[in-house]
Amino acid sequence: MIVADLSPSELQAELKAGLYLRTGPVVSCIRSHSPLLAEALALHYAGHRIEPGFADFHVRIDRPANLRRWYRPQVLFHFDDTPAFHPLPADQAFPMLEWGLNWCVSNHCHQYLIIHAAVLEKHGRALLLPAPPGSGKSTLCAALAHRGWRLLSDELALIEPASGQVVPLPRPVSLKNRSIDIIRNFAPAAVFNPTVRDTIKGAVAHMRAPQDALARADETAAPGWIVLPQYAAGAELSMQALTRARGMMALIENAFNFDLHGSRGFEALGRFSDSCRCYRLDYGTLEAAVEACENLSSTPS
Amino acid sequence: MSSSEAWRIADNLGLAWQDWDEDEVVVFSRGLGHSFLLSAPSARLLGFLADAAPHPLSRSELADRLLPCCAPGTTRTEVDALLDLALPEFYRIGLAHPLGAAQVTPS
């Protein structure tokens, strides 16, 4: 069964009792009384499987039991029935769920090397875009996902240490501020929820993961390219080859749990980088960056 | 720095190397829990110190070993300049220390 099989009232009832939602390799049991959250889940997770039974994470998003239930209402993210973050305004319930689910994966799925990177796939090979916030990683990821690349994740690259395969975690792509309109114009077919304003990250909207990403959510990808994107308004396009050592360091520096994997993690990222070509991509327009990535994928390794 | 100044690799580094025969090498220290991106000559220098452990190597011994590994035409002065840069950096990041100086524990 997938989320789209449920009527709006059934989804709300399921959400109140606990919605067992599969996203890639993890199942999250999500509880909430928020109709806003139910609407957003219906939009963004329509094609995701519901798998009652075991859940890796039990999370709940609800209003706190105090006066803030009525006065400027807020929501709290609970992990295993314990509040995990400061409350946020109630209209930020869906962004909070998304940030919370990222936190669950990056803090608990240590069977993987977890890199802060967008990941896409073409011809069976993964393109990793490791980068700090503000580099244009998610914007480029959203654009590529609408130009023939399969979305694996806009935020978390899950690398199996033994095989070096990248495991998909297809979820909505989080876009901020100007990126929202840029992608709306770039990919008119992209599906968004209404923009939520005044979050800690500014205006935020989520773009639904393309259907292809969900249909192939069990297909891992082999290492292919490590590209460090850097957006700057008006910048000339430049795709500069980097040493594998520099590509590997970018993975290490952007890893959430490299310290937990120690020597085996080092060896795993060494093997991974050995199979990749590494670049720094400076760009000023999305079209040029997408074309540059397309050229990469069509060049034999 | 005098040519007789001796340097020793830090204790318990547990080094692992990832080298693609490029200009740069990634070195991981299990003991420190850190990875370092080193230039190929700096990585060789660290390798000499690791191979010599627990014994120290003088600057002139390090220069003697490094010179044949450098590009043809590299002068002793250039190797000395590299040592002037690399050794204090090793000390700063906790990979090696001059004899008599305390080992640095990077934060």
Short mmCIF file of N, CA, C and O in Angstrom, two decimals, chain A residues 46 59 253:
data_model
loop_
_atom_site.label_atom_id
_atom_site.label_comp_id
_atom_site.label_asym_id
_atom_site.label_seq_id
_atom_site.Cartn_x
_atom_site.Cartn_y
_atom_site.Cartn_z
N ALA A 46 2.98 10.81 -1.50
CA ALA A 46 1.89 10.04 -2.13
C ALA A 46 2.38 8.69 -2.65
O ALA A 46 1.69 7.68 -2.50
N VAL A 59 8.51 8.96 15.66
CA VAL A 59 8.52 10.42 15.82
C VAL A 59 7.08 10.93 15.94
O VAL A 59 6.13 10.29 15.46
N GLU A 253 35.22 15.66 5.25
CA GLU A 253 34.85 16.90 5.93
C GLU A 253 33.33 17.07 6.01
O GLU A 253 32.83 17.76 6.90
#
